[in-house]
XYZ file of N, CA and C in Angstrom:
657
model
N -81.620 -6.343 -2.462
C -80.833 -5.351 -2.308
C -79.497 -5.552 -2.054
N -79.335 -6.619 -0.902
C -78.115 -6.972 -0.528
C -77.148 -7.875 -1.522
N -78.268 -8.441 -2.286
C -77.577 -9.155 -3.545
C -76.931 -8.293 -4.471
N -77.572 -7.130 -4.682
C -77.148 -6.379 -5.753
C -75.787 -5.639 -5.297
N -75.824 -5.107 -4.088
C -74.702 -4.706 -3.453
C -73.354 -5.844 -3.351
N -73.814 -6.917 -3.368
C -72.583 -7.848 -3.424
C -72.129 -8.006 -4.744
N -73.019 -7.861 -5.832
C -72.502 -7.971 -7.271
C -71.773 -6.762 -7.532
N -72.170 -5.470 -7.117
C -71.522 -4.270 -7.090
C -70.101 -4.420 -6.599
N -69.954 -5.043 -5.460
C -68.721 -4.815 -4.822
C -67.641 -5.899 -5.488
N -68.368 -6.840 -6.003
C -67.498 -7.948 -6.598
C -66.921 -7.336 -8.115
N -67.928 -6.650 -8.638
C -67.447 -5.871 -10.027
C -66.416 -5.059 -9.665
N -66.467 -4.143 -8.537
C -65.552 -3.286 -8.463
C -64.138 -3.853 -8.085
N -64.242 -4.936 -7.247
C -62.873 -5.615 -6.905
C -62.344 -6.334 -8.141
N -63.306 -6.814 -9.135
C -62.717 -7.380 -10.304
C -62.095 -6.272 -11.096
N -62.592 -5.163 -11.282
C -61.976 -4.172 -12.091
C -60.555 -3.468 -11.570
N -60.645 -3.401 -10.073
C -59.501 -3.033 -9.596
C -58.124 -4.123 -9.785
N -58.725 -5.419 -9.696
C -57.681 -6.525 -9.951
C -57.006 -6.654 -11.411
N -58.095 -6.309 -12.332
C -57.774 -6.104 -13.832
C -56.670 -5.126 -14.158
N -57.117 -3.997 -13.286
C -56.170 -2.646 -13.512
C -54.700 -2.937 -13.189
N -54.643 -3.508 -11.870
C -53.631 -3.885 -11.052
C -52.654 -4.859 -11.997
N -53.533 -5.897 -12.707
C -52.433 -6.936 -13.377
C -52.107 -6.158 -14.767
N -52.892 -5.295 -15.299
C -52.563 -4.653 -16.611
C -51.301 -3.580 -16.355
N -51.330 -3.000 -15.181
C -50.261 -2.112 -14.619
C -48.985 -2.860 -14.687
N -49.007 -4.069 -13.878
C -47.865 -4.803 -13.691
C -47.237 -5.163 -14.900
N -48.159 -5.732 -15.854
C -47.773 -6.398 -17.362
C -47.039 -5.112 -17.932
N -47.632 -3.743 -17.945
C -46.964 -2.705 -18.706
C -45.863 -2.553 -18.194
N -45.593 -2.462 -16.823
C -44.180 -2.063 -15.959
C -43.173 -3.214 -16.448
N -43.460 -4.497 -16.374
C -42.545 -5.439 -16.793
C -42.086 -5.400 -18.026
N -43.092 -5.004 -18.978
C -42.891 -4.953 -20.559
C -41.758 -3.806 -20.763
N -42.138 -2.735 -20.192
C -41.318 -1.392 -20.362
C -39.920 -1.598 -19.798
N -39.776 -2.388 -18.684
C -38.790 -2.398 -18.009
C -37.796 -3.356 -18.804
N -38.182 -4.394 -19.387
C -37.445 -5.337 -20.095
C -37.153 -4.971 -21.619
N -37.907 -4.239 -22.163
C -37.921 -3.900 -23.697
C -37.851 -2.485 -23.856
N -37.280 -1.595 -23.329
C -37.564 -0.267 -23.574
C -36.935 0.037 -24.844
N -37.312 1.326 -25.349
C -36.543 1.651 -26.640
C -35.373 2.605 -26.118
N -34.249 2.344 -27.079
C -33.106 3.258 -26.759
C -32.715 4.033 -28.129
N -31.963 4.979 -28.026
C -31.387 5.730 -29.094
C -30.284 5.139 -29.832
N -30.160 5.636 -31.162
C -28.935 4.929 -31.930
C -27.560 5.222 -31.224
N -27.505 6.546 -30.483
C -26.285 6.637 -29.781
C -25.881 5.828 -28.611
N -27.168 5.353 -27.971
C -26.702 4.593 -26.907
C -26.344 3.105 -27.307
N -27.074 2.653 -28.508
C -26.905 1.589 -29.052
C -25.492 1.364 -29.585
N -24.764 2.389 -30.248
C -23.541 2.466 -30.639
C -22.646 2.592 -29.691
N -22.838 3.213 -28.641
C -21.846 3.487 -27.505
C -21.723 2.088 -26.858
N -22.608 1.247 -26.744
C -22.836 -0.026 -25.939
C -21.772 -1.008 -26.937
N -22.258 -0.999 -28.064
C -21.388 -2.198 -28.780
C -19.946 -1.774 -29.007
N -19.708 -0.434 -29.163
C -18.115 -0.004 -29.237
C -17.387 -0.371 -27.978
N -18.328 -0.276 -26.973
C -17.682 -0.547 -25.511
C -17.383 -2.113 -25.522
N -18.368 -2.729 -25.761
C -18.046 -4.270 -25.851
C -16.890 -4.748 -26.648
N -16.999 -4.186 -28.210
C -15.953 -4.543 -29.119
C -14.809 -4.230 -28.605
N -14.424 -2.981 -27.796
C -13.183 -2.599 -27.318
C -12.596 -3.791 -26.391
N -13.172 -4.346 -25.711
C -12.852 -5.537 -24.749
C -12.256 -6.581 -25.648
N -12.366 -6.849 -26.904
C -11.667 -7.877 -27.814
C -10.785 -7.407 -28.721
N -10.526 -6.145 -28.632
C -9.632 -5.509 -29.745
C -10.271 -5.227 -31.048
N -11.605 -4.927 -31.241
C -12.452 -4.698 -32.235
C -12.837 -3.183 -32.441
N -12.513 -2.605 -33.441
C -13.049 -1.170 -33.548
C -14.582 -1.342 -34.532
N -15.338 -0.542 -34.087
C -16.589 -0.540 -34.737
C -17.534 0.807 -34.736
N -18.232 1.128 -35.695
C -19.038 2.346 -35.726
C -20.211 1.986 -36.632
N -21.237 2.832 -36.401
C -22.475 2.767 -37.147
C -22.454 3.534 -38.334
N -22.414 2.758 -39.479
C -22.350 3.483 -40.768
C -23.672 4.125 -41.314
N -24.775 3.403 -41.103
C -26.024 3.851 -41.656
C -27.010 3.291 -40.587
N -28.400 3.915 -40.683
C -29.430 3.268 -39.933
C -30.874 3.856 -40.240
N -31.943 3.382 -40.248
C -33.128 3.947 -40.469
C -33.633 4.498 -39.155
N -34.052 5.664 -39.152
C -34.370 6.358 -37.981
C -36.004 6.192 -37.525
N -36.641 5.563 -38.558
C -38.003 5.171 -38.421
C -38.166 3.835 -37.419
N -37.146 2.978 -37.527
C -37.294 1.742 -36.894
C -36.870 1.881 -35.366
N -37.630 1.665 -34.558
C -37.261 1.484 -32.966
C -36.379 0.574 -32.623
N -35.249 0.960 -31.849
C -34.151 0.063 -31.361
C -34.616 -0.239 -29.797
N -34.697 -1.360 -29.435
C -35.029 -2.004 -28.010
C -33.797 -2.454 -27.309
N -33.723 -2.451 -26.114
C -32.811 -3.050 -25.149
C -32.682 -4.703 -25.566
N -33.788 -5.180 -25.699
C -33.739 -6.687 -26.342
C -32.910 -6.757 -27.467
N -33.029 -5.751 -28.408
C -32.110 -5.809 -29.702
C -30.536 -5.670 -29.375
N -30.261 -4.650 -28.292
C -29.030 -4.357 -27.824
C -28.517 -5.614 -27.136
N -29.150 -6.195 -26.316
C -28.618 -7.340 -25.394
C -28.368 -8.608 -26.560
N -29.140 -8.700 -27.468
C -28.717 -9.914 -28.388
C -27.588 -9.488 -28.993
N -27.442 -8.438 -29.599
C -26.045 -7.819 -30.389
C -24.996 -7.899 -29.291
N -24.947 -7.431 -28.044
C -23.927 -7.549 -27.195
C -23.622 -8.974 -26.967
N -24.564 -10.030 -26.983
C -24.253 -11.440 -26.697
C -23.461 -11.961 -27.886
N -23.966 -11.558 -29.123
C -23.357 -12.135 -30.236
C -21.664 -11.669 -30.425
N -21.393 -10.387 -29.930
C -20.060 -9.978 -29.802
C -19.493 -10.650 -28.776
N -19.910 -10.919 -27.721
C -19.189 -11.698 -26.612
C -18.831 -13.062 -27.086
N -19.820 -13.805 -27.548
C -19.348 -14.930 -28.041
C -18.351 -15.116 -28.946
N -18.421 -13.987 -29.990
C -17.331 -14.123 -30.850
C -15.966 -13.817 -30.271
N -15.951 -12.652 -29.579
C -14.818 -12.345 -28.751
C -14.181 -13.540 -27.798
N -14.860 -14.262 -27.082
C -14.458 -15.169 -26.090
C -13.883 -16.417 -27.177
N -14.463 -16.694 -28.096
C -14.085 -17.869 -29.005
C -12.665 -17.456 -29.588
N -12.536 -16.230 -30.046
C -11.079 -15.739 -30.528
C -10.227 -15.804 -29.478
N -10.528 -15.572 -28.221
C -9.761 -15.491 -27.381
C -9.257 -16.771 -26.905
N -9.922 -17.842 -27.136
C -9.488 -19.198 -26.871
C -8.898 -19.684 -28.012
N -8.999 -19.470 -29.229
C -8.129 -19.727 -30.283
C -6.768 -19.034 -30.250
N -6.655 -18.062 -29.749
C -5.234 -17.249 -29.530
C -4.533 -17.817 -28.442
N -5.144 -18.462 -27.282
C -4.659 -19.072 -26.220
C -3.823 -20.333 -26.691
N -4.308 -21.016 -27.587
C -3.521 -22.288 -28.196
C -2.190 -21.919 -28.765
N -1.129 -22.708 -28.366
C 0.162 -22.267 -28.909
C 0.489 -23.033 -30.250
N 0.359 -22.241 -31.324
C 0.505 -22.837 -32.636
C 2.066 -23.059 -33.004
N 2.863 -22.511 -32.212
C 4.271 -22.531 -32.354
C 5.180 -23.368 -31.587
N 4.587 -24.663 -31.200
C 5.369 -25.405 -30.282
C 6.183 -26.406 -31.051
N 6.346 -26.301 -32.267
C 7.148 -27.166 -33.099
C 8.596 -27.047 -32.714
N 9.531 -28.128 -32.667
C 10.795 -27.959 -32.068
C 11.702 -27.854 -33.354
N 12.595 -27.130 -33.669
C 13.406 -26.927 -34.801
C 14.387 -27.988 -34.760
N 14.653 -28.832 -35.752
C 15.560 -29.648 -35.606
C 16.837 -29.397 -36.655
N 17.898 -29.122 -36.214
C 19.049 -28.675 -36.894
C 19.584 -30.016 -37.939
N 19.805 -29.757 -38.877
C 20.325 -31.007 -39.605
C 21.680 -31.590 -39.194
N 21.966 -32.821 -38.922
C 23.041 -33.443 -38.442
C 24.189 -33.447 -39.299
N 23.820 -33.285 -40.753
C 24.972 -33.070 -41.652
C 24.708 -32.155 -42.566
N 25.594 -31.276 -43.169
C 25.369 -30.231 -44.042
C 26.207 -30.746 -45.393
N 25.351 -30.752 -46.422
C 26.128 -31.150 -47.663
C 26.776 -29.861 -48.320
N 28.163 -30.006 -48.727
C 28.816 -28.983 -49.432
C 28.191 -28.461 -50.619
N 27.519 -29.255 -51.242
C 27.227 -29.077 -52.630
C 25.625 -27.957 -52.595
N 25.627 -27.198 -53.515
C 24.520 -26.193 -53.657
C 23.954 -26.352 -54.853
N 22.525 -26.576 -54.713
C 21.648 -26.749 -55.853
C 20.615 -25.937 -55.706
N 20.570 -24.654 -56.155
C 19.475 -23.759 -55.877
C 18.575 -23.859 -56.939
N 17.132 -23.627 -56.515
C 16.053 -23.763 -57.203
C 15.148 -22.579 -56.879
N 14.654 -21.945 -57.960
C 13.558 -20.948 -57.467
C 12.176 -21.420 -57.675
N 11.319 -21.118 -56.734
C 9.844 -21.872 -56.883
C 8.891 -20.958 -56.211
N 7.614 -20.819 -56.641
C 6.634 -20.244 -56.006
C 5.952 -21.172 -55.097
N 5.574 -20.538 -53.904
C 4.798 -21.297 -52.755
C 3.754 -20.257 -52.235
N 2.834 -20.894 -51.607
C 1.583 -20.182 -50.938
C 0.986 -20.982 -49.928
N 0.074 -20.170 -49.189
C -0.651 -20.929 -48.224
C -1.770 -19.801 -47.879
N -2.782 -20.482 -47.380
C -4.204 -19.739 -47.064
C -4.134 -19.515 -45.725
N -4.915 -18.522 -45.276
C -5.306 -18.393 -43.884
C -6.844 -17.587 -43.775
N -7.254 -17.545 -42.661
C -8.601 -17.074 -42.574
C -8.566 -15.854 -41.383
N -9.303 -14.684 -41.602
C -9.460 -13.526 -40.776
C -11.142 -13.670 -40.690
N -11.740 -13.705 -39.515
C -13.214 -13.272 -39.164
C -13.459 -12.636 -38.368
N -14.795 -12.015 -38.210
C -15.282 -11.179 -37.393
C -16.754 -11.524 -36.883
N -17.472 -10.706 -36.348
C -18.686 -10.975 -35.768
C -19.523 -11.664 -36.814
N -19.669 -10.840 -37.854
C -20.597 -10.986 -38.867
C -20.177 -11.439 -40.211
N -18.666 -12.018 -40.187
C -18.268 -12.335 -41.500
C -16.781 -12.918 -41.405
N -16.285 -13.012 -42.425
C -15.044 -13.767 -42.641
C -14.341 -13.368 -44.183
N -13.057 -13.648 -44.168
C -12.382 -13.414 -45.466
C -11.196 -14.495 -45.641
N -11.105 -15.164 -46.641
C -9.972 -16.115 -46.847
C -8.787 -15.270 -47.466
N -7.645 -15.419 -47.029
C -6.457 -14.768 -47.455
C -5.348 -15.726 -47.815
N -4.500 -15.086 -48.792
C -3.498 -15.952 -49.334
C -2.060 -15.428 -49.152
N -0.917 -16.065 -48.673
C 0.097 -15.726 -48.700
C 0.818 -16.240 -49.768
N 1.508 -15.538 -50.826
C 2.231 -16.180 -51.895
C 3.564 -15.711 -51.631
N 4.720 -16.647 -51.930
C 6.058 -16.129 -52.059
C 6.735 -16.844 -52.960
N 7.791 -16.074 -53.540
C 8.847 -16.378 -54.406
C 10.219 -16.638 -53.869
N 10.637 -18.098 -53.740
C 11.851 -18.387 -52.935
C 12.895 -19.192 -53.770
N 14.049 -19.260 -53.223
C 15.210 -19.894 -53.514
C 15.517 -21.036 -52.632
N 15.490 -22.240 -52.968
C 15.740 -23.305 -52.052
C 16.990 -24.021 -52.601
N 17.777 -24.639 -51.507
C 18.737 -25.651 -51.914
C 18.247 -26.944 -51.993
N 18.190 -27.420 -53.098
C 17.525 -28.662 -53.245
C 18.475 -29.837 -52.681
N 19.667 -29.702 -52.669
C 20.482 -30.834 -52.180
C 20.483 -30.839 -50.586
N 20.407 -29.695 -49.957
C 20.491 -29.863 -48.476
C 19.056 -29.508 -47.678
N 18.012 -29.214 -48.782
C 16.641 -29.096 -48.226
C 16.497 -27.896 -47.449
N 17.480 -26.899 -47.476
C 16.913 -25.636 -46.650
C 16.681 -24.461 -47.611
N 16.078 -23.486 -47.118
C 15.807 -22.318 -47.976
C 16.911 -21.297 -47.925
N 17.093 -21.058 -48.986
C 18.338 -19.923 -49.168
C 17.984 -18.655 -49.222
N 16.889 -18.095 -49.898
C 16.370 -16.690 -49.981
C 14.830 -16.830 -50.186
N 14.222 -15.687 -49.610
C 12.980 -15.464 -49.725
C 13.164 -14.035 -50.960
N 12.789 -14.338 -52.112
C 12.748 -13.315 -52.950
C 11.709 -12.107 -52.928
N 10.576 -12.594 -52.765
C 9.432 -11.796 -52.594
C 8.345 -12.669 -51.971
N 7.216 -11.605 -51.453
C 5.992 -12.184 -50.968
C 4.893 -11.049 -51.075
N 3.681 -11.864 -51.104
C 2.582 -10.838 -51.114
C 1.410 -11.510 -50.219
N 0.552 -10.541 -49.741
C -0.626 -10.946 -49.012
C -1.790 -10.401 -49.646
N -2.887 -11.132 -49.645
C -4.072 -10.603 -50.496
C -5.364 -11.447 -50.125
N -6.636 -10.823 -50.188
C -7.839 -11.600 -50.132
C -7.885 -12.522 -51.263
N -8.267 -13.910 -51.077
C -8.442 -15.039 -52.114
C -9.480 -15.846 -51.676
N -10.467 -15.924 -52.656
C -11.564 -17.090 -52.357
C -12.875 -16.443 -51.706
N -13.258 -17.246 -50.950
C -14.703 -16.682 -50.631
C -14.575 -15.699 -49.295
N -15.465 -14.919 -49.358
C -15.712 -13.864 -48.147
C -17.118 -13.636 -47.950
N -17.479 -13.132 -46.507
C -18.744 -12.460 -46.118
C -18.725 -11.300 -45.517
N -19.348 -10.338 -46.024
C -19.339 -8.846 -45.233
C -18.022 -8.125 -45.198
N -17.007 -8.738 -46.248
C -15.620 -8.198 -46.205
C -15.570 -6.882 -46.973
N -14.868 -5.996 -46.546
C -14.757 -4.628 -47.309
C -13.414 -4.665 -47.878
N -12.120 -4.540 -47.107
C -10.793 -4.194 -47.536
C -9.963 -4.853 -46.455
N -8.498 -4.969 -46.833
C -7.501 -5.373 -45.939
C -6.343 -4.548 -46.064
N -5.887 -4.124 -44.984
C -4.623 -3.378 -45.033
C -3.556 -4.194 -44.307
N -2.375 -4.360 -45.199
C -1.133 -4.999 -44.570
C -0.228 -4.263 -43.796
N -0.061 -4.460 -42.680
C 0.754 -3.674 -41.790
C 2.370 -4.081 -41.682
N 2.515 -5.319 -41.531
C 3.827 -5.798 -41.775
C 3.863 -7.353 -41.762
N 5.075 -7.943 -42.230
C 5.483 -9.148 -42.463
C 6.786 -9.499 -42.029
N 6.993 -10.654 -40.963
C 8.100 -10.834 -40.541
C 8.283 -12.530 -40.809
N 9.507 -13.069 -40.939
C 9.523 -14.512 -41.061
C 10.779 -15.104 -40.593
N 10.587 -16.476 -40.451
C 11.830 -17.164 -40.243
C 11.936 -18.336 -40.952
N 13.061 -18.390 -41.644
C 13.444 -19.462 -42.641
C 13.897 -20.939 -42.069
N 13.413 -21.852 -42.591
C 13.720 -23.422 -41.951
C 12.914 -23.526 -40.642
N 11.882 -23.097 -40.595
C 11.126 -23.353 -39.346
C 9.461 -23.745 -39.710
N 9.007 -24.885 -39.164
C 9.611 -25.508 -37.783
C 10.568 -26.770 -38.354
N 10.770 -26.937 -39.493
C 12.149 -27.782 -40.056
C 12.499 -27.174 -41.312
N 13.419 -27.951 -42.008
C 14.061 -27.653 -43.034
C 13.008 -27.417 -44.165
N 13.095 -26.469 -44.951
C 12.111 -26.362 -45.937
C 10.793 -25.788 -45.686
N 10.835 -24.951 -44.455
C 9.469 -24.423 -44.203
C 9.759 -22.970 -43.886
N 8.823 -22.084 -44.107
C 8.908 -20.692 -43.585
C 7.745 -20.352 -42.589
N 8.012 -19.882 -41.598
C 7.067 -19.295 -40.656
C 6.704 -17.660 -40.979
N 5.791 -17.255 -41.382
C 5.536 -15.909 -41.428
C 4.593 -15.441 -40.312
N 4.745 -14.247 -39.962
C 3.963 -13.724 -38.871
C 3.330 -12.279 -39.820
N 2.388 -12.524 -39.958
C 1.336 -11.250 -40.779
C 0.509 -10.608 -39.945
N 0.704 -9.269 -39.919
C -0.071 -8.329 -39.129
C -0.942 -7.388 -40.163
N -2.145 -7.424 -39.935
C -2.868 -6.281 -40.820
C -4.396 -5.980 -40.132
N -5.058 -5.190 -40.767
C -6.534 -4.718 -40.352
C -7.316 -5.151 -41.563
N -8.345 -5.917 -41.044
C -9.361 -6.493 -42.032
C -10.695 -5.400 -41.731
N -11.487 -4.918 -42.626
C -12.716 -4.164 -42.281
C -13.975 -4.822 -42.963
N -14.840 -4.913 -42.051
C -15.971 -5.707 -42.490
C -17.168 -4.659 -42.307
N -18.286 -4.986 -42.847
C -19.489 -4.265 -42.390
C -20.857 -5.048 -42.591
N -21.792 -4.994 -41.834
C -22.910 -5.675 -41.864
C -24.198 -5.007 -41.653
N -25.281 -5.118 -42.326
C -26.450 -4.388 -42.209
C -27.779 -5.407 -41.673
N -28.110 -5.148 -40.380
C -29.036 -5.904 -39.909
C -30.309 -5.831 -40.705
N -30.832 -6.848 -41.099
C -32.225 -6.750 -41.909
C -33.348 -6.414 -41.162
N -33.525 -6.613 -39.968
C -34.629 -6.098 -39.114
C -34.617 -4.833 -38.744
N -33.308 -4.306 -38.283
C -33.105 -2.965 -37.585
C -32.483 -2.032 -38.594
N -32.032 -2.493 -39.766
C -31.653 -1.829 -40.839
C -30.451 -0.804 -40.412
N -29.653 -1.356 -39.580
C -28.471 -0.739 -38.863
C -27.142 -1.223 -39.534
N -26.208 -0.333 -40.421
C -25.197 -1.048 -40.842
C -24.044 -0.643 -39.930
N -23.412 -1.641 -39.589
C -22.318 -1.466 -38.465
C -20.906 -1.879 -39.314
N -19.880 -1.034 -39.279
C -18.550 -1.353 -39.744
C -17.531 -1.916 -38.524
N -17.022 -2.826 -38.786
C -15.900 -3.356 -37.811
C -14.554 -3.451 -38.310
N -13.490 -3.049 -37.666
C -12.196 -3.018 -38.102
C -11.607 -3.851 -37.004
N -10.994 -5.151 -37.690
C -10.199 -6.152 -36.736
C -8.857 -6.197 -37.179
N -8.081 -5.927 -36.012
C -6.601 -6.087 -36.163
C -6.109 -7.456 -36.008
N -5.474 -8.035 -37.120
C -5.273 -9.470 -37.080
C -3.782 -9.817 -37.086
N -3.244 -10.720 -36.260
C -1.839 -11.167 -36.292
C -2.020 -12.715 -36.561
N -1.544 -13.066 -37.745
C -1.781 -14.385 -38.200
C -0.344 -15.181 -38.146
N -0.141 -16.262 -37.793
C 1.024 -17.254 -37.903
C 0.732 -18.105 -39.183
N 1.470 -18.040 -40.394
C 1.234 -18.835 -41.409
C 2.443 -19.532 -41.816
N 2.227 -20.795 -41.734
C 3.428 -21.879 -42.153
C 3.327 -22.286 -43.421
N 4.425 -22.024 -44.275
C 4.330 -22.600 -45.548
C 5.533 -23.549 -45.750
N 5.077 -24.707 -46.375
C 5.888 -25.797 -46.726
C 6.393 -25.640 -47.961
N 7.632 -25.508 -48.123
C 8.246 -25.122 -49.419
C 8.929 -26.468 -50.170
N 8.806 -27.577 -49.515
C 9.366 -28.968 -50.122
C 8.600 -29.211 -51.352
């Protein structure tokens, strides 16, 4: 009889222990990977993008697919990594070239009109686009300096990923910088990208304000 009671006591203790373990596991799981709404997801990534000067919005999503906090954490991490990398790139001074004035200026003028161009890249969290700046200029062949910038244009050219459109806002330039026969353009615009997550089926649109320094060798 005592043996039976011991078995019963042991069995009850085992059940209690299992129940506690399962409860703890469920508690841990729910706390680390709870479901969130699409509104919570969008608000969080908008707030994170704002820190790096990026506008974003949810364009489309599948309401049948559950979004978890783990999904959101992964997305925020991708945004942070991209944003911090762009900050580091912008910190680098790309305009430290010293302009050297010519020691002598030839009185002769030999104008020549030519087309020149240079490419640059705009990227986002989930994509990029290669851009081209093309210009028609008049250069003084004898002195090596640029006389006139007759026209210019900025447009997407070459490869891109998840790119939708580009809006040019302004272009400013300095002739004969960083040396004679060079033009330094400052190009400001907004590039729009969109990306659809293959698992969550959420389509997110990103607007990236871009200020690019483009140096064109006209020699």
